[in-house]
GROMACS .gro file of C-alpha atoms in nm:
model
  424
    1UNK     CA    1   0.000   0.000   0.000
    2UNK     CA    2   0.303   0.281   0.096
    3UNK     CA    3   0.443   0.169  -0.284
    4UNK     CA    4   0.135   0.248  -0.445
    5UNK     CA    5   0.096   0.601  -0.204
    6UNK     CA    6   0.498   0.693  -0.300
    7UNK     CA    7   0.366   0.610  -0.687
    8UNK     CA    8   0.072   0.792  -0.726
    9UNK     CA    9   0.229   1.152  -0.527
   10UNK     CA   10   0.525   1.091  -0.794
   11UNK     CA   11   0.305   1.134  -1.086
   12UNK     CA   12   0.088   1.370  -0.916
   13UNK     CA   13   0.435   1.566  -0.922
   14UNK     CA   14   0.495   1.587  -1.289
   15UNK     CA   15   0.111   1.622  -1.361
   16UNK     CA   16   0.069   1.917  -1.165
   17UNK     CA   17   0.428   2.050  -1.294
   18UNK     CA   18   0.345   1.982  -1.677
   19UNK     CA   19  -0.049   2.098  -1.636
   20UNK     CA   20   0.031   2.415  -1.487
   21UNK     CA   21   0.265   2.496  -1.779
   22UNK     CA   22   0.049   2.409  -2.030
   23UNK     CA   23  -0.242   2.586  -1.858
   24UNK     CA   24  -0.057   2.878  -1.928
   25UNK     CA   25  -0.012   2.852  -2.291
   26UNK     CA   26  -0.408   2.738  -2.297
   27UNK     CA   27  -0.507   3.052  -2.097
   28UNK     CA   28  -0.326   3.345  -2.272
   29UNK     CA   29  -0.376   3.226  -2.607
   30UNK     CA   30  -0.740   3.138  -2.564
   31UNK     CA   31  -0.736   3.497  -2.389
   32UNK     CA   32  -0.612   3.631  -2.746
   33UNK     CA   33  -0.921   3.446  -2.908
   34UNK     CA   34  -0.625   3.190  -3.051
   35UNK     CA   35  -0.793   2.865  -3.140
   36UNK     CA   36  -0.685   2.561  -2.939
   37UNK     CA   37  -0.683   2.283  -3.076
   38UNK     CA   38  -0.516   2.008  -2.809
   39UNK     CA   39  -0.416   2.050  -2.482
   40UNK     CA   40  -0.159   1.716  -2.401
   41UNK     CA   41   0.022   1.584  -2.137
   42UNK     CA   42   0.281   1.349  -2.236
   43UNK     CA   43   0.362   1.289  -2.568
   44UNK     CA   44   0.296   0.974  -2.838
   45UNK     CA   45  -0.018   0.776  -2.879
   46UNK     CA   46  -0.328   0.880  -2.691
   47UNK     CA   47  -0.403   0.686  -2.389
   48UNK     CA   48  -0.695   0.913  -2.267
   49UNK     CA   49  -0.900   1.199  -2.482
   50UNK     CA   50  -1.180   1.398  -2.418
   51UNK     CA   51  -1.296   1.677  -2.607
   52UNK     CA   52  -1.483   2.024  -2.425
   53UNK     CA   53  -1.569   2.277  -2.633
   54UNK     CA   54  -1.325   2.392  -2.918
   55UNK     CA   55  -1.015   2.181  -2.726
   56UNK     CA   56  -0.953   1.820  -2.680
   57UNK     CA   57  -0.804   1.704  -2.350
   58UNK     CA   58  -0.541   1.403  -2.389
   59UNK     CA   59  -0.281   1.163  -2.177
   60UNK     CA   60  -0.055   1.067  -2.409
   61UNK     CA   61   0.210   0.761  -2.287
   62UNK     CA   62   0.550   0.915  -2.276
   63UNK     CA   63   0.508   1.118  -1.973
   64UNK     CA   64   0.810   1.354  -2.099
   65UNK     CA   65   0.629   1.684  -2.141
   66UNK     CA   66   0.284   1.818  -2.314
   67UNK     CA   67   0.170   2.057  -2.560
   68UNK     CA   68  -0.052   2.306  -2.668
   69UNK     CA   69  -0.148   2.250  -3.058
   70UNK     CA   70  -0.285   2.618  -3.125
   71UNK     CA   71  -0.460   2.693  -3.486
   72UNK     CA   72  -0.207   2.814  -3.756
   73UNK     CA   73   0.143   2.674  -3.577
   74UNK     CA   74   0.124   2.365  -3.816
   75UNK     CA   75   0.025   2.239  -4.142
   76UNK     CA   76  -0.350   2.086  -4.013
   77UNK     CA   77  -0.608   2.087  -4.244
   78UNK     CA   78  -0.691   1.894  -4.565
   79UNK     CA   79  -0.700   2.122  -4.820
   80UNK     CA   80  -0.985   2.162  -5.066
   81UNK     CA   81  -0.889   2.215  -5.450
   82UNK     CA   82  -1.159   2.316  -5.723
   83UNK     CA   83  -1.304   2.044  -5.889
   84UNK     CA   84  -1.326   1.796  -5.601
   85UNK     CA   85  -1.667   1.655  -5.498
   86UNK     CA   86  -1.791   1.713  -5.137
   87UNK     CA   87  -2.062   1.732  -4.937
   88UNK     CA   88  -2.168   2.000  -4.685
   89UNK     CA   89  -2.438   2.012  -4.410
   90UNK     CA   90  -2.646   2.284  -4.332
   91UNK     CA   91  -2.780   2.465  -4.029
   92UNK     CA   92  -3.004   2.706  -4.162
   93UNK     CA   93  -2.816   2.919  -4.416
   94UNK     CA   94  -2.445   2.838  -4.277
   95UNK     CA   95  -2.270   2.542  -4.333
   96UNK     CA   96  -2.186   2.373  -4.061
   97UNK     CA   97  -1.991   2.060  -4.150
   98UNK     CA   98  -1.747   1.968  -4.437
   99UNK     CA   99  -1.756   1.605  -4.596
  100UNK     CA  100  -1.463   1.556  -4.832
  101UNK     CA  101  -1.512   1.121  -4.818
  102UNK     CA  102  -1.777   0.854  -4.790
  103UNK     CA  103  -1.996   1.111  -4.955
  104UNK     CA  104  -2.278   0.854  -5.019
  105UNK     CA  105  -2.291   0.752  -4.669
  106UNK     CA  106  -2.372   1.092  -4.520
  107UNK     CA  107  -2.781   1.214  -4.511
  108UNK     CA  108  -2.914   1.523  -4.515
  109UNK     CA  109  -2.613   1.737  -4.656
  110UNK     CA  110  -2.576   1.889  -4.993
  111UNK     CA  111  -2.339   1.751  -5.268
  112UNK     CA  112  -2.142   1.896  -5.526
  113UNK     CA  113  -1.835   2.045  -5.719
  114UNK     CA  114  -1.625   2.269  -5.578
  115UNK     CA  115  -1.593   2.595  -5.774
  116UNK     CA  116  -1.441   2.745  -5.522
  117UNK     CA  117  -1.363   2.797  -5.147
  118UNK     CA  118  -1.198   3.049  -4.838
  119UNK     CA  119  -1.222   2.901  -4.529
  120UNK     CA  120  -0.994   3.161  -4.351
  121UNK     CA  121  -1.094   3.537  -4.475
  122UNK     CA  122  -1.476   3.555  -4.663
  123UNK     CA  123  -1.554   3.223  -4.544
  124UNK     CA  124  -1.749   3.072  -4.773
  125UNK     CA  125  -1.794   2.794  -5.064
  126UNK     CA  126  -1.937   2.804  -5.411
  127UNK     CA  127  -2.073   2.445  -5.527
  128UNK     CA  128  -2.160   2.310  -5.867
  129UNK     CA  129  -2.475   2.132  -5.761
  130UNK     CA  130  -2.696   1.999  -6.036
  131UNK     CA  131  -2.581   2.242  -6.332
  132UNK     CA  132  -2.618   2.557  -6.109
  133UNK     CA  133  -2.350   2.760  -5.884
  134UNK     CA  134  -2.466   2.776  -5.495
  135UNK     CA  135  -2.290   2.998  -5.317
  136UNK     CA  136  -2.273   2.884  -4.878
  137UNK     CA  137  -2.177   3.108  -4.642
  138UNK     CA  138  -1.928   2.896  -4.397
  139UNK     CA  139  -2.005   2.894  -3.997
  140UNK     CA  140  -1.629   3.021  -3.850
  141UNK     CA  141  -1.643   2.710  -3.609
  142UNK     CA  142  -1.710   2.466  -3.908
  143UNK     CA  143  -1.623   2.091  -3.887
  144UNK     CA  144  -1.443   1.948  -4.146
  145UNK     CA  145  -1.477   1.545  -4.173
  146UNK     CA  146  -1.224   1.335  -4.327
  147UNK     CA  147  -1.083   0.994  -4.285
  148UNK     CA  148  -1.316   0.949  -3.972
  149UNK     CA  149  -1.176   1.215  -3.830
  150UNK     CA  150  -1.309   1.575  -3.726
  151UNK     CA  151  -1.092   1.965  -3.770
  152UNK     CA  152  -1.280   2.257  -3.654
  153UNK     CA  153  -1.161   2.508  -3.925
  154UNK     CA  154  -0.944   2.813  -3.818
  155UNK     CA  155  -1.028   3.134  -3.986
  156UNK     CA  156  -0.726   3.375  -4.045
  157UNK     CA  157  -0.840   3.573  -3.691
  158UNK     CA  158  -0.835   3.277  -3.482
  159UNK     CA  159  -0.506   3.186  -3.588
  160UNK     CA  160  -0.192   3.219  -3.379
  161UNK     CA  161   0.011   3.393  -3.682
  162UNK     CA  162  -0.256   3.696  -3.714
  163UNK     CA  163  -0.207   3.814  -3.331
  164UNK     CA  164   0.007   4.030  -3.258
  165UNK     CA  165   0.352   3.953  -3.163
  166UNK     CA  166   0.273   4.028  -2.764
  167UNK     CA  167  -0.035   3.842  -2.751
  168UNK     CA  168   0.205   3.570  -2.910
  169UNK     CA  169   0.464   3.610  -2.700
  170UNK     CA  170   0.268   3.636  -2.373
  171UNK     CA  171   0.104   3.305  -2.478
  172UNK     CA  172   0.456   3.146  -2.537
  173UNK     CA  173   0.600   3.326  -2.197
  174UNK     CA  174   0.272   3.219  -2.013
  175UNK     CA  175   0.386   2.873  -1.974
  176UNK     CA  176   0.753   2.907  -1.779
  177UNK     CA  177   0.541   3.194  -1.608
  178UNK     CA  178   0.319   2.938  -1.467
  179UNK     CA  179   0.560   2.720  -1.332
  180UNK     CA  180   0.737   3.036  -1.162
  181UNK     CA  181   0.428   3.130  -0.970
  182UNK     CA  182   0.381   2.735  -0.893
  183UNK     CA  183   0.729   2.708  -0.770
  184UNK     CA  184   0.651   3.021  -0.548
  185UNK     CA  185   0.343   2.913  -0.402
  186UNK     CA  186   0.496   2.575  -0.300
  187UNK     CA  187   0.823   2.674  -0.149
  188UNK     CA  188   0.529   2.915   0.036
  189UNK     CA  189   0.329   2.574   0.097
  190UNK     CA  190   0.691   2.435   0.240
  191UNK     CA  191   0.742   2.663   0.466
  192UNK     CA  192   0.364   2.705   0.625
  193UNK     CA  193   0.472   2.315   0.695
  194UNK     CA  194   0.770   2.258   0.786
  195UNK     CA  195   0.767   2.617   0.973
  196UNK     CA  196   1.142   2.818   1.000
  197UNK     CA  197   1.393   2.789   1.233
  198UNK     CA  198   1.410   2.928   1.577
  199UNK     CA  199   1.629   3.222   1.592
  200UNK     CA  200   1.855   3.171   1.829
  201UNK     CA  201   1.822   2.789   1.909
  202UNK     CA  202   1.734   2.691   2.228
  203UNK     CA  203   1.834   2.357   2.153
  204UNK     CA  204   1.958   2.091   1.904
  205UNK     CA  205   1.766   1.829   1.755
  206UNK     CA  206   1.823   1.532   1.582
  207UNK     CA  207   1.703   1.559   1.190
  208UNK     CA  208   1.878   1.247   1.044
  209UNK     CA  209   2.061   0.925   1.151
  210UNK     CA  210   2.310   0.745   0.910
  211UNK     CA  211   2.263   0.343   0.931
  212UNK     CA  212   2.550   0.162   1.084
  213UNK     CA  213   2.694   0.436   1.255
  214UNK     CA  214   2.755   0.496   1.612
  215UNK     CA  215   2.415   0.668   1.615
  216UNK     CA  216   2.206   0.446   1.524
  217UNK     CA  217   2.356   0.131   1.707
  218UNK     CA  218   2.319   0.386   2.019
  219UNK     CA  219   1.891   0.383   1.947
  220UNK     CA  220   1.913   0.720   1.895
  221UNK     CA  221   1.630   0.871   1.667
  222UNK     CA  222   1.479   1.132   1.472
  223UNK     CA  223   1.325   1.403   1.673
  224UNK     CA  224   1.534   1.337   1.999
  225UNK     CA  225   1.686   1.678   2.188
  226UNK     CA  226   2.057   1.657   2.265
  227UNK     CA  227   2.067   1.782   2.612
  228UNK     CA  228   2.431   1.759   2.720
  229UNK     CA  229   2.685   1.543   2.651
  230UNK     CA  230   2.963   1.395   2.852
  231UNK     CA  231   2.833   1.691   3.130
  232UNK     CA  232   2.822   1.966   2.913
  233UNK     CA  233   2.515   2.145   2.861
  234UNK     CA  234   2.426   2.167   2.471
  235UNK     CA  235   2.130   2.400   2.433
  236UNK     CA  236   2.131   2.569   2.076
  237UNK     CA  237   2.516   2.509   2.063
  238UNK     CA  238   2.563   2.276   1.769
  239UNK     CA  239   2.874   2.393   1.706
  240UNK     CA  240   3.042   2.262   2.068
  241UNK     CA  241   2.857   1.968   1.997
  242UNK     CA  242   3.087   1.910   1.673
  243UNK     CA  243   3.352   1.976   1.877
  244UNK     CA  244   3.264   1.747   2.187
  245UNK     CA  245   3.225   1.474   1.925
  246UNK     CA  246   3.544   1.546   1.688
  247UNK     CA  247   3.800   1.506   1.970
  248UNK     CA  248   3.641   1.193   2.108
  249UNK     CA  249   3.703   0.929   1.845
  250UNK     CA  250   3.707   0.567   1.975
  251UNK     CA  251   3.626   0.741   2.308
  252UNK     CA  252   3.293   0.646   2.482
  253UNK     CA  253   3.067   0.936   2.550
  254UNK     CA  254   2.775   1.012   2.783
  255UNK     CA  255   2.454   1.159   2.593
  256UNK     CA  256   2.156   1.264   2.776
  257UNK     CA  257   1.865   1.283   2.508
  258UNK     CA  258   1.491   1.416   2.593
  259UNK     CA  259   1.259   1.215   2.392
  260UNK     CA  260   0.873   1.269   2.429
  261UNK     CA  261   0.946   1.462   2.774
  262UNK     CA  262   1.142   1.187   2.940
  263UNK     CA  263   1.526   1.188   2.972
  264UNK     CA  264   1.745   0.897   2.871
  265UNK     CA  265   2.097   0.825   2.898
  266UNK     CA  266   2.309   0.655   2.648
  267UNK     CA  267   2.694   0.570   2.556
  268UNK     CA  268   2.841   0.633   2.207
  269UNK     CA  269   3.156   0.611   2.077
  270UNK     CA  270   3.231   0.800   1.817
  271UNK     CA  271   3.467   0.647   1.504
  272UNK     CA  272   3.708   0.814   1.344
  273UNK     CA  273   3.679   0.966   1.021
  274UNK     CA  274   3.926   0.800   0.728
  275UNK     CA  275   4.045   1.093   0.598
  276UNK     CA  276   4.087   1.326   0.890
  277UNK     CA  277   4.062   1.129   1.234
  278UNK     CA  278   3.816   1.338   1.369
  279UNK     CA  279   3.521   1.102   1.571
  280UNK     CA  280   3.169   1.086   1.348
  281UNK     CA  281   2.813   0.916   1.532
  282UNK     CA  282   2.644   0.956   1.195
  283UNK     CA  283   2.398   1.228   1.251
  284UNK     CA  284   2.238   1.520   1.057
  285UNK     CA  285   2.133   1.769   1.380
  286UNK     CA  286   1.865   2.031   1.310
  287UNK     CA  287   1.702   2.332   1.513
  288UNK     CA  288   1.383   2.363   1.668
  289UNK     CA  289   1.117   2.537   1.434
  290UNK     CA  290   0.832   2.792   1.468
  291UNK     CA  291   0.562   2.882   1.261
  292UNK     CA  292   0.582   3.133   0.958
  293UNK     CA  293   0.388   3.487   0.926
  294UNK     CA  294   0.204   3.545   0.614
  295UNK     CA  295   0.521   3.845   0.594
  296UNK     CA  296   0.802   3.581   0.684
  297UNK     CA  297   0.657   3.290   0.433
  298UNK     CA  298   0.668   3.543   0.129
  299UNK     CA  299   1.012   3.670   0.214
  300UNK     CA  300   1.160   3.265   0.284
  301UNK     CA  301   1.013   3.196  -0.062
  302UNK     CA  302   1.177   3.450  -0.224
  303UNK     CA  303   1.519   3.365  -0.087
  304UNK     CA  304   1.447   3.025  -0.165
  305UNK     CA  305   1.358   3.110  -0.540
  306UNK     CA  306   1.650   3.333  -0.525
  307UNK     CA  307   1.906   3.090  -0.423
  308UNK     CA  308   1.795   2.797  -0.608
  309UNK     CA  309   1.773   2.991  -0.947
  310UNK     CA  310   2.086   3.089  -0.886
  311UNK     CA  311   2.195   2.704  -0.840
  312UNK     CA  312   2.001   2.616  -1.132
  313UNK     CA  313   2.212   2.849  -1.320
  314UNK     CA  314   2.566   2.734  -1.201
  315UNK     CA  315   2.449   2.383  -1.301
  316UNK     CA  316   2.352   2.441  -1.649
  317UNK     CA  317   2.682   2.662  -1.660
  318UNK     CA  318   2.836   2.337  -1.611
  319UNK     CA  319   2.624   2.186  -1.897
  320UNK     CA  320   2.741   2.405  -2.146
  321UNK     CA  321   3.127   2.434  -2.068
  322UNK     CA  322   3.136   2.060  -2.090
  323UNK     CA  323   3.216   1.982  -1.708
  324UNK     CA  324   3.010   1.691  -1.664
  325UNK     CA  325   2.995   1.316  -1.721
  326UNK     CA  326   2.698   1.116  -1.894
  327UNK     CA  327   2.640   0.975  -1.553
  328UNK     CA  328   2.591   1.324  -1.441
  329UNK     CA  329   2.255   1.393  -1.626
  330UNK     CA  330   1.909   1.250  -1.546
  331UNK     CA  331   1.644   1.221  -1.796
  332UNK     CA  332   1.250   1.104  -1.689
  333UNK     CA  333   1.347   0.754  -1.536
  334UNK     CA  334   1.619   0.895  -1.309
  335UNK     CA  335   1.422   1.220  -1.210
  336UNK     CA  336   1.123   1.025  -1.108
  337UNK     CA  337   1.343   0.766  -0.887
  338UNK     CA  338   1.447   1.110  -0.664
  339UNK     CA  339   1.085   1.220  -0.677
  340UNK     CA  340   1.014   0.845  -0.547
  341UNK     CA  341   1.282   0.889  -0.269
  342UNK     CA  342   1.196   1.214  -0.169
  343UNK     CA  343   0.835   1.113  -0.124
  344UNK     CA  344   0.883   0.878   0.123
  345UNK     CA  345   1.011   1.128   0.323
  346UNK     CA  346   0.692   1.286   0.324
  347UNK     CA  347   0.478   1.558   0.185
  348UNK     CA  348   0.653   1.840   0.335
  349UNK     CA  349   0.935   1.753   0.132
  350UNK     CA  350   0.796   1.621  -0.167
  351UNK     CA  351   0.646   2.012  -0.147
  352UNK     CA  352   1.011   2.149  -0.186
  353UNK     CA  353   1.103   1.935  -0.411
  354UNK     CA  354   0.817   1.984  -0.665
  355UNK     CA  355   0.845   2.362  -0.616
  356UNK     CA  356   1.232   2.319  -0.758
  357UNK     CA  357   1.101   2.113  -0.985
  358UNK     CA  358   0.860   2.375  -1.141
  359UNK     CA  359   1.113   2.672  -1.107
  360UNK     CA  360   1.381   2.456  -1.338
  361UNK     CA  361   1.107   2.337  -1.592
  362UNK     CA  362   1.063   2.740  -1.619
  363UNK     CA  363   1.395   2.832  -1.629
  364UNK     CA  364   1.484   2.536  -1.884
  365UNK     CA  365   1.210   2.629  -2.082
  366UNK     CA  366   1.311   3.009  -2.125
  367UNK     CA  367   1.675   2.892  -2.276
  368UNK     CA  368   1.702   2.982  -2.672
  369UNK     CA  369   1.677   2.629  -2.747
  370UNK     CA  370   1.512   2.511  -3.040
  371UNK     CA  371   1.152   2.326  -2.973
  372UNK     CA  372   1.154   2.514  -2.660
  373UNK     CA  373   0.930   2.796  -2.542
  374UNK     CA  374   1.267   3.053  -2.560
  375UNK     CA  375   1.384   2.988  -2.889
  376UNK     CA  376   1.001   3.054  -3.025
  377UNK     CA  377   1.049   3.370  -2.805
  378UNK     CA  378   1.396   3.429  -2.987
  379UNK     CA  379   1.144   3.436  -3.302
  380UNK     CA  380   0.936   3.681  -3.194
  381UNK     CA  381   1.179   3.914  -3.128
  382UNK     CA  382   1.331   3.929  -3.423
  383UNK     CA  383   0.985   3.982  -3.591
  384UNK     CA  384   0.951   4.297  -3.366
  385UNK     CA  385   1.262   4.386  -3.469
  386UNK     CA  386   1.252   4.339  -3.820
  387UNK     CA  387   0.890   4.442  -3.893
  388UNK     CA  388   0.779   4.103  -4.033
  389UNK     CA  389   0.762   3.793  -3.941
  390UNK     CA  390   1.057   3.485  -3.995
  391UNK     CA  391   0.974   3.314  -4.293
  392UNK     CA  392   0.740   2.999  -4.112
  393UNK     CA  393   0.891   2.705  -4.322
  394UNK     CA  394   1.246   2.787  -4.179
  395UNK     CA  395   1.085   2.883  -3.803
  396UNK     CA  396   0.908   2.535  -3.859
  397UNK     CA  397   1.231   2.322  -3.946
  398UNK     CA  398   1.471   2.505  -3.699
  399UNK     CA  399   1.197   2.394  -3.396
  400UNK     CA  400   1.190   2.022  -3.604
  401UNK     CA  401   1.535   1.999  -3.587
  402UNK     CA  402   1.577   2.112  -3.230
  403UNK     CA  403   1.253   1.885  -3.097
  404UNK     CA  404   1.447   1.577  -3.245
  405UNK     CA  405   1.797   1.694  -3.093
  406UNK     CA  406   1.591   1.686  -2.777
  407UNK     CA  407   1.464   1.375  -2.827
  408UNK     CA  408   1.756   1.230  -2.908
  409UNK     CA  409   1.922   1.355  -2.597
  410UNK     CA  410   1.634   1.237  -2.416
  411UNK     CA  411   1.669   0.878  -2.533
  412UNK     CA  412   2.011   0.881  -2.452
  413UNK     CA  413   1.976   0.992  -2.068
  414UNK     CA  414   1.682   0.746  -2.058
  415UNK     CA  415   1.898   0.471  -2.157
  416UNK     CA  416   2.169   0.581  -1.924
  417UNK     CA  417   1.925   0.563  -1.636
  418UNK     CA  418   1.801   0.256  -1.702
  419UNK     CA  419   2.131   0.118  -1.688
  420UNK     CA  420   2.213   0.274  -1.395
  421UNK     CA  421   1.915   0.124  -1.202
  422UNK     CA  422   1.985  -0.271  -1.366
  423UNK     CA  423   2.325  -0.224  -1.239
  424UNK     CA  424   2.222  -0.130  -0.887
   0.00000   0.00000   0.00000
């Protein structure tokens, strides 16, 4: 039962972390009066679709990612050439729905030859139908049916080329923008939690014990106050305590621990360390915490936000000058086995963890990579700059290119992980 609990709060992780991206994308560009035309998580073949409204909704089985598919990005319809047969239904004096196969199959629509069509400025179709020209009128949201599939039609307005380039480029920004303001709220979240640490101590607590040290043997655990040791008093003094315990390796030493109110006394000996003889019990000590103000939680989440960006930074520093090993990245496998770990230490710090999670997705997803939110950003700058837009067949490739340089990447981490965790 705790495997299946640790499983499900992993991928609650990256669904939250992915959704809230894409939600941000969906929002501004359906803000703009862009058409939407899929909102995914994951990426490959569909393992759950539902369709509300003008969007469809889909899990897709590679759980590396999502999109947003907006009107206009892509190559989507089917295109309709004078001379070719369809058939069109009518609600009142619109059509409504496009039929360009199974013609004889379909009831109550109107057949003909196309003389011609616009189904992104005038919107409209003129049909040959029995020796005369019929001109239709076409409704802007406009199914077109082919190959058993449905495409609500995009005219030019709803298209994500015809906004301007800040709508466009707050609908691109709006997704790392979404994971900043997650990552904020949940190092916020942390912090209600966990609370902040009592300035000064008053005492010294026990956060972590090492198995198979001294510690541990001694029945020490989590939670437990050092009161003194070998005499000495240790209040909020971690420091002496390092001390106390560095100069007494292979040297037995009286603890007095409270635990749960009631004092207990204990011997450990502390071992010495290999490389500089100083005595180790194998123990992580913490301080006593208090509860946040609404004031002190906004000001710990910005330093947190501040400091981790800042490590986020160094690291991918270290990406691009080349000083890392293979073994040193993670892709999806090895990023949910930490998410796995960290979740069993409970939600508190699954919370920190998924807020640094969100703040490098955004971060990673601002860089002037191909495929990735900043390089389309790159794009629209240029078009501001230039007056007109990047010719979209080049755009198009460059992001093709860079999506399968991703992937590619992607695979190779994946494998790498893999291996990692047959090997042990």
């Amino acid at each position: 039962m705790e495997m299946v609990r640790i499983v499900l709060m992993t991928v609650l992780v990256f669904f939250v972390i992915v959704s809230i991206h894409e939600w941000g994308h969906l929002y501004f560009a359906k803000r703009a009066g862009i058409l939407v035309r899929e909102f995914a998580i994951g990426f490959g073949p569909k393992l759950f679709s539902v369709k509300r409204g003008e969007t469809r909704y889909t899990i897709r089985l590679i759980p590396a990612g999502g999109f947003v598919r907006m009107a206009g990005e892509d190559p989507e319809l089917v295109e309709v050439q004078p001379g070719q047969t369809i058939a069109v239904r009518l609600n009142g004096d619109q059509v409504t729905r496009i039929y360009l196969d199974r013609l004889d199959e379909r009831s109550n629509v109107t057949r003909g030859e196309v003389e011609s069509i616009d189904l992104e400025k005038n919107l409209h179709v003129v049909l040959h139908v029995e020796g005369e020209s019929e001109r239709y009128e076409v409704h802007p949201q406009a199914l077109m049916i082919a190959k058993g599939r449905e495409t609500q039609i995009a005219p030019l307005d709803r298209q994500f080329g015809s906004k301007t380039v800040g709508q466009r480029a707050l609908a691109i920004f709006a997704g790392p923008m979404m994971n900043f303001v997650l990552a904020f709220v949940l190092f916020g979240l942390y912090i209600q939690m966990g609370g902040i640490p009592i300035d000064p101590p008053d005492k010294v607590l026990i956060g972590e014990i090492i198995k198979g040290r001294p510690a541990a043997d001694a029945n020490l655990k989590v939670g437990d106050e050092i009161d003194t040791i070998n005499g000495t008093k240790i209040h909020g003094n971690f420091n002496e305590m390092l001390d106390l315990i560095s100069k007494s390796a292979n040297e037995p030493m009286k603890w007095t621990i409270v635990r749960d109110g009631q004092t207990i006394e204990l011997s450990i000996t502390p071992l010495p360390d290999p490389d500089t003889g100083d005595g180790k019990v194998g123990i992580a000590p913490t301080y006593p915490m208090r509860s946040a103000t609404a004031i002190e939680t906004v000001t710990y989440a910005s330093k947190a936000m501040k400091n981790m960006t800042i490590n986020i930074f160094e690291a991918l520093k270290m990406l691009v000058t080349g000083q890392f090993e293979l073994d040193d990245l993670g892709g999806p496998v090895r990023t949910a086995e930490v998410t796995s770990q960290i979740a069993r230490q409970g939600l508190t710090q699954l919370t920190s963890w998924a807020a640094i999670l969100s703040l490098y997705l955004g971060i990673f997803n601002l860089l002037p990579i191909p495929a990735l939110d900043g390089s389309r950003l790159v794009f629209l700058g240029v078009e501001a700059l230039r007056g007109r837009p990047i010719d979209p067949n080049r755009e198009s490739m460059v992001h093709f290119i860079g999506f399968a340089m991703l992937m590619l990447l992607m695979l190779a981490v994946t494998y790498n992980d893999i291996l990692r965790l047959v090997k042990g």
